[in-house]
Amino acid sequence: SQQGEEDPQALSIQEGENATMNCSYKTSINNLQWYRQNSGRGLVHLILIRSNEREKHSGRLRVTLDTSKKSSSLLITASRAADTASYFCAPGSYNTDKLIFGTGTRLQVFP
Amino acid sequence: ETGVTQTPRHLVMGMTNKKSLKCEQHLGHNAMYWYKQSAKKPLELMFVYSLEERVENNSVPSRFSPECPNSSHLFLHLHTLQPEDSALYLCASSQDWLGAKNIQYFGAGTRLSVL
């Protein structure tokens, strides 16, 4: 199992702006998931991207994956105050048995 | 509502108390997990159960004792805890225990304070 490393650790933006956060990992993966956690709550799955996919969309979310650079990015377009949360990536391999979460990116969106 | 319910949401206990955290999932999943989340630290996986059998125990102190009576319920029994055990305890479930293939569904957590 491997841990994803999110960057930056914290990000503050105004409502309406786009937010980009990045994830790097060390070894080959079969997929990568992104999760969101509102303060003091559980994590919520946002999106899963497979290693043979380069980009995936879900509403205002856009995830990219570059396996050659071992990195992924999560873009939130037209951010809202309700997007304020911590965001975690979790790289996954079929030959491992668990997801490892990092410390996340804390996003603050100001109204 | 994720389909995973944790009770209680908040718990304050003394170091000599015994208490239990409960997790219930209504998703028909086969695997359940306990995580510990402390401030500014990565989420720590504590235990994994698959079909009621413990398949992962990440060097967790014996003062934490998990129990999985069936695939829908998971408990974490607590006794003689230390103040550093204060944290958010999260329960999650997935279709099966090969977590890398599966999406995990989390409960809202139990905020535990040990005095």
CSV table of C-alpha atoms in Angstrom, one decimal:
chain,number,residue,atom,x,y,z
A,1,SER,CA,0.0,0.0,0.0
A,2,GLN,CA,1.2,3.5,-0.6
A,3,GLN,CA,0.2,6.9,0.7
A,4,GLY,CA,-0.7,9.8,-1.6
A,5,GLU,CA,0.9,13.2,-0.8
A,6,GLU,CA,-1.4,16.1,-1.3
A,7,ASP,CA,-0.2,19.6,-2.1
A,8,PRO,CA,-0.6,22.3,-1.1
A,9,GLN,CA,-1.4,21.6,2.6
A,10,ALA,CA,-3.8,24.6,2.7
A,11,LEU,CA,-5.5,26.7,0.0
A,12,SER,CA,-7.7,29.8,0.4
A,13,ILE,CA,-9.7,31.3,-2.4
A,14,GLN,CA,-12.7,33.5,-3.1
A,15,GLU,CA,-16.1,32.1,-4.1
A,16,GLY,CA,-16.2,31.7,-7.9
A,17,GLU,CA,-12.5,31.0,-8.3
A,18,ASN,CA,-11.1,27.7,-9.3
A,19,ALA,CA,-9.2,25.5,-6.8
A,20,THR,CA,-6.5,23.1,-7.9
A,21,MET,CA,-4.9,20.5,-5.6
A,22,ASN,CA,-2.4,17.9,-6.4
A,23,CYS,CA,-1.5,14.4,-5.4
A,24,SER,CA,1.8,12.6,-5.9
A,25,TYR,CA,2.5,8.9,-5.3
A,26,LYS,CA,5.5,6.6,-5.5
A,27,THR,CA,4.7,3.3,-7.2
A,28,SER,CA,2.5,2.0,-10.0
A,29,ILE,CA,-1.2,2.2,-9.4
A,30,ASN,CA,-4.4,0.7,-10.9
A,31,ASN,CA,-6.6,3.6,-9.8
A,32,LEU,CA,-6.7,6.7,-7.7
A,33,GLN,CA,-9.6,8.0,-5.6
A,34,TRP,CA,-10.3,11.5,-4.3
A,35,TYR,CA,-12.3,12.0,-1.1
A,36,ARG,CA,-13.7,15.1,0.7
A,37,GLN,CA,-14.0,15.6,4.4
A,38,ASN,CA,-16.0,18.4,6.0
A,39,SER,CA,-14.8,19.5,9.4
A,40,GLY,CA,-15.3,16.8,12.0
A,41,ARG,CA,-17.2,14.5,9.7
A,42,GLY,CA,-16.4,11.3,7.7
A,43,LEU,CA,-14.8,11.2,4.3
A,44,VAL,CA,-17.0,11.2,1.2
A,45,HIS,CA,-15.9,9.6,-2.0
A,46,LEU,CA,-15.8,12.1,-4.9
A,47,ILE,CA,-14.3,10.3,-7.9
A,48,LEU,CA,-12.2,7.3,-9.0
A,49,ILE,CA,-9.9,7.5,-12.0
A,50,ARG,CA,-8.3,4.4,-13.5
A,51,SER,CA,-4.7,4.2,-14.6
A,52,ASN,CA,-5.8,4.0,-18.3
A,53,GLU,CA,-7.8,7.2,-18.0
A,54,ARG,CA,-6.2,10.7,-18.3
A,55,GLU,CA,-9.1,12.8,-17.3
A,56,LYS,CA,-12.5,12.4,-15.6
A,57,HIS,CA,-15.3,14.8,-14.9
A,58,SER,CA,-18.1,14.9,-12.3
A,59,GLY,CA,-20.1,18.1,-12.1
A,60,ARG,CA,-17.7,20.9,-11.2
A,61,LEU,CA,-14.9,18.4,-10.5
A,62,ARG,CA,-12.2,17.6,-13.0
A,63,VAL,CA,-9.5,15.0,-12.1
A,64,THR,CA,-6.5,14.3,-14.2
A,65,LEU,CA,-4.0,11.5,-13.9
A,66,ASP,CA,-0.4,11.5,-15.3
A,67,THR,CA,1.0,8.0,-14.6
A,68,SER,CA,4.4,9.0,-16.1
A,69,LYS,CA,4.8,11.7,-13.4
A,70,LYS,CA,3.0,9.7,-10.8
A,71,SER,CA,0.6,12.5,-10.1
A,72,SER,CA,-3.0,13.5,-10.1
A,73,SER,CA,-4.8,16.8,-9.8
A,74,LEU,CA,-8.3,17.7,-8.6
A,75,LEU,CA,-9.8,20.9,-10.1
A,76,ILE,CA,-12.9,22.4,-8.6
A,77,THR,CA,-14.4,25.0,-10.9
A,78,ALA,CA,-16.5,28.0,-9.8
A,79,SER,CA,-15.9,27.2,-6.1
A,80,ARG,CA,-18.6,27.8,-3.5
A,81,ALA,CA,-18.4,28.3,0.3
A,82,ALA,CA,-19.8,24.8,0.7
A,83,ASP,CA,-16.7,23.4,-1.0
A,84,THR,CA,-14.7,24.3,2.1
A,85,ALA,CA,-13.3,21.0,3.3
A,86,SER,CA,-10.2,18.8,3.3
A,87,TYR,CA,-9.5,16.8,0.2
A,88,PHE,CA,-7.6,13.5,0.2
A,89,CYS,CA,-6.2,11.3,-2.5
A,90,ALA,CA,-5.8,7.6,-2.2
A,91,PRO,CA,-3.7,5.7,-4.7
A,92,GLY,CA,-4.8,2.1,-5.2
A,93,SER,CA,-3.2,-1.1,-6.5
A,94,TYR,CA,-4.9,-4.4,-7.1
A,95,ASN,CA,-2.2,-6.3,-5.3
A,96,THR,CA,-2.6,-4.4,-2.1
A,97,ASP,CA,-5.3,-4.6,0.4
A,98,LYS,CA,-6.0,-1.2,1.8
A,99,LEU,CA,-6.1,2.5,1.0
A,100,ILE,CA,-3.7,4.8,2.7
A,101,PHE,CA,-4.8,8.4,3.2
A,102,GLY,CA,-2.4,11.4,3.6
A,103,THR,CA,-3.0,14.6,5.6
A,104,GLY,CA,-5.0,16.2,2.8
A,105,THR,CA,-5.4,19.7,1.4
A,106,ARG,CA,-7.5,22.0,3.5
A,107,LEU,CA,-9.5,24.2,1.2
A,108,GLN,CA,-11.1,27.4,2.5
A,109,VAL,CA,-13.6,29.2,0.2
A,110,PHE,CA,-14.5,32.7,1.3
A,111,PRO,CA,-17.9,34.1,0.3
B,1,GLU,CA,-26.4,9.9,4.4
B,2,THR,CA,-23.8,7.4,3.4
B,3,GLY,CA,-25.4,4.3,4.7
B,4,VAL,CA,-22.9,4.0,7.6
B,5,THR,CA,-24.1,5.1,11.0
B,6,GLN,CA,-21.8,5.7,14.0
B,7,THR,CA,-22.9,6.1,17.6
B,8,PRO,CA,-22.4,8.0,19.7
B,9,ARG,CA,-21.3,11.1,17.8
B,10,HIS,CA,-19.5,12.5,20.9
B,11,LEU,CA,-18.0,10.7,23.9
B,12,VAL,CA,-16.1,12.0,26.9
B,13,MET,CA,-14.6,9.4,29.1
B,14,GLY,CA,-12.2,9.2,32.0
B,15,MET,CA,-9.1,7.1,31.8
B,16,THR,CA,-10.6,4.3,34.0
B,17,ASN,CA,-13.9,4.1,32.1
B,18,LYS,CA,-15.0,1.4,29.7
B,19,LYS,CA,-17.1,2.4,26.7
B,20,SER,CA,-17.9,1.1,23.2
B,21,LEU,CA,-18.3,2.8,19.8
B,22,LYS,CA,-20.8,1.3,17.4
B,23,CYS,CA,-20.9,1.3,13.7
B,24,GLU,CA,-23.7,-0.1,11.5
B,25,GLN,CA,-23.8,-0.3,7.7
B,26,HIS,CA,-26.9,-0.7,5.6
B,27,LEU,CA,-25.1,-1.2,2.3
B,28,GLY,CA,-24.7,-5.0,2.2
B,29,HIS,CA,-20.9,-4.6,2.3
B,30,ASN,CA,-18.6,-7.4,3.3
B,31,ALA,CA,-15.7,-5.3,4.7
B,32,MET,CA,-15.6,-2.8,7.6
B,33,TYR,CA,-12.8,-0.6,8.9
B,34,TRP,CA,-11.9,1.5,12.0
B,35,TYR,CA,-9.8,4.6,11.5
B,36,LYS,CA,-8.3,7.0,13.9
B,37,GLN,CA,-7.9,10.7,12.9
B,38,SER,CA,-5.8,13.0,15.1
B,39,ALA,CA,-5.2,16.6,14.4
B,40,LYS,CA,-2.7,17.2,11.7
B,41,LYS,CA,-1.9,13.6,11.3
B,42,PRO,CA,-2.8,11.2,8.4
B,43,LEU,CA,-5.8,9.0,8.9
B,44,GLU,CA,-4.6,5.9,10.7
B,45,LEU,CA,-6.1,2.5,9.7
B,46,MET,CA,-6.7,0.5,12.9
B,47,PHE,CA,-8.6,-2.6,12.0
B,48,VAL,CA,-10.1,-4.3,9.0
B,49,TYR,CA,-12.8,-7.0,9.1
B,50,SER,CA,-13.9,-9.0,6.1
B,51,LEU,CA,-16.9,-11.3,6.5
B,52,GLU,CA,-16.7,-10.9,10.3
B,53,GLU,CA,-13.1,-12.0,10.4
B,54,ARG,CA,-10.3,-9.6,11.4
B,55,VAL,CA,-7.8,-9.4,8.5
B,56,GLU,CA,-5.8,-6.4,9.6
B,57,ASN,CA,-4.6,-5.1,12.9
B,58,ASN,CA,-2.1,-2.3,12.6
B,59,SER,CA,-0.2,-2.6,15.9
B,60,VAL,CA,-3.1,-1.0,17.8
B,61,PRO,CA,-2.7,-1.0,21.6
B,62,SER,CA,-4.7,-3.7,23.4
B,63,ARG,CA,-6.8,-1.0,25.2
B,64,PHE,CA,-8.7,-0.9,21.8
B,65,SER,CA,-10.7,-4.1,21.2
B,66,PRO,CA,-12.7,-4.5,18.1
B,67,GLU,CA,-15.7,-6.8,17.6
B,68,CYS,CA,-17.6,-7.7,14.5
B,69,PRO,CA,-20.6,-9.9,15.4
B,70,ASN,CA,-22.0,-9.8,11.8
B,71,SER,CA,-21.1,-8.1,8.5
B,72,SER,CA,-23.4,-5.2,9.3
B,73,HIS,CA,-22.1,-4.3,12.7
B,74,LEU,CA,-18.7,-3.3,14.1
B,75,PHE,CA,-17.8,-2.2,17.6
B,76,LEU,CA,-14.7,-0.7,19.1
B,77,HIS,CA,-14.5,-1.4,22.9
B,78,LEU,CA,-12.4,1.1,24.8
B,79,HIS,CA,-10.8,0.6,28.3
B,80,THR,CA,-8.2,2.4,30.3
B,81,LEU,CA,-7.5,4.9,27.5
B,82,GLN,CA,-4.9,7.7,27.6
B,83,PRO,CA,-5.4,11.4,26.8
B,84,GLU,CA,-3.5,10.9,23.5
B,85,ASP,CA,-6.3,8.6,22.4
B,86,SER,CA,-8.5,11.6,22.0
B,87,ALA,CA,-9.4,11.8,18.3
B,88,LEU,CA,-12.1,11.4,15.7
B,89,TYR,CA,-12.8,7.7,15.2
B,90,LEU,CA,-14.2,6.8,11.8
B,91,CYS,CA,-15.9,3.7,10.6
B,92,ALA,CA,-16.0,2.8,6.9
B,93,SER,CA,-17.3,-0.1,4.8
B,94,SER,CA,-16.6,-1.3,1.3
B,95,GLN,CA,-18.0,-4.1,-1.0
B,96,ASP,CA,-15.0,-6.3,0.0
B,97,TRP,CA,-11.8,-5.9,1.8
B,98,LEU,CA,-9.6,-5.4,-1.2
B,99,GLY,CA,-9.8,-1.7,-0.5
B,100,ALA,CA,-7.8,-0.6,-3.5
B,101,LYS,CA,-10.6,-1.9,-5.8
B,102,ASN,CA,-13.4,-0.4,-3.8
B,103,ILE,CA,-14.9,2.8,-2.8
B,104,GLN,CA,-15.1,3.3,1.0
B,105,TYR,CA,-18.2,4.7,2.6
B,106,PHE,CA,-17.5,6.5,5.9
B,107,GLY,CA,-19.7,7.2,8.9
B,108,ALA,CA,-19.8,10.7,10.4
B,109,GLY,CA,-17.4,9.6,13.2
B,110,THR,CA,-17.3,9.6,17.0
B,111,ARG,CA,-15.4,12.5,18.5
B,112,LEU,CA,-13.7,11.0,21.6
B,113,SER,CA,-12.2,13.0,24.4
B,114,VAL,CA,-10.3,11.2,27.1
B,115,LEU,CA,-9.9,13.2,30.3
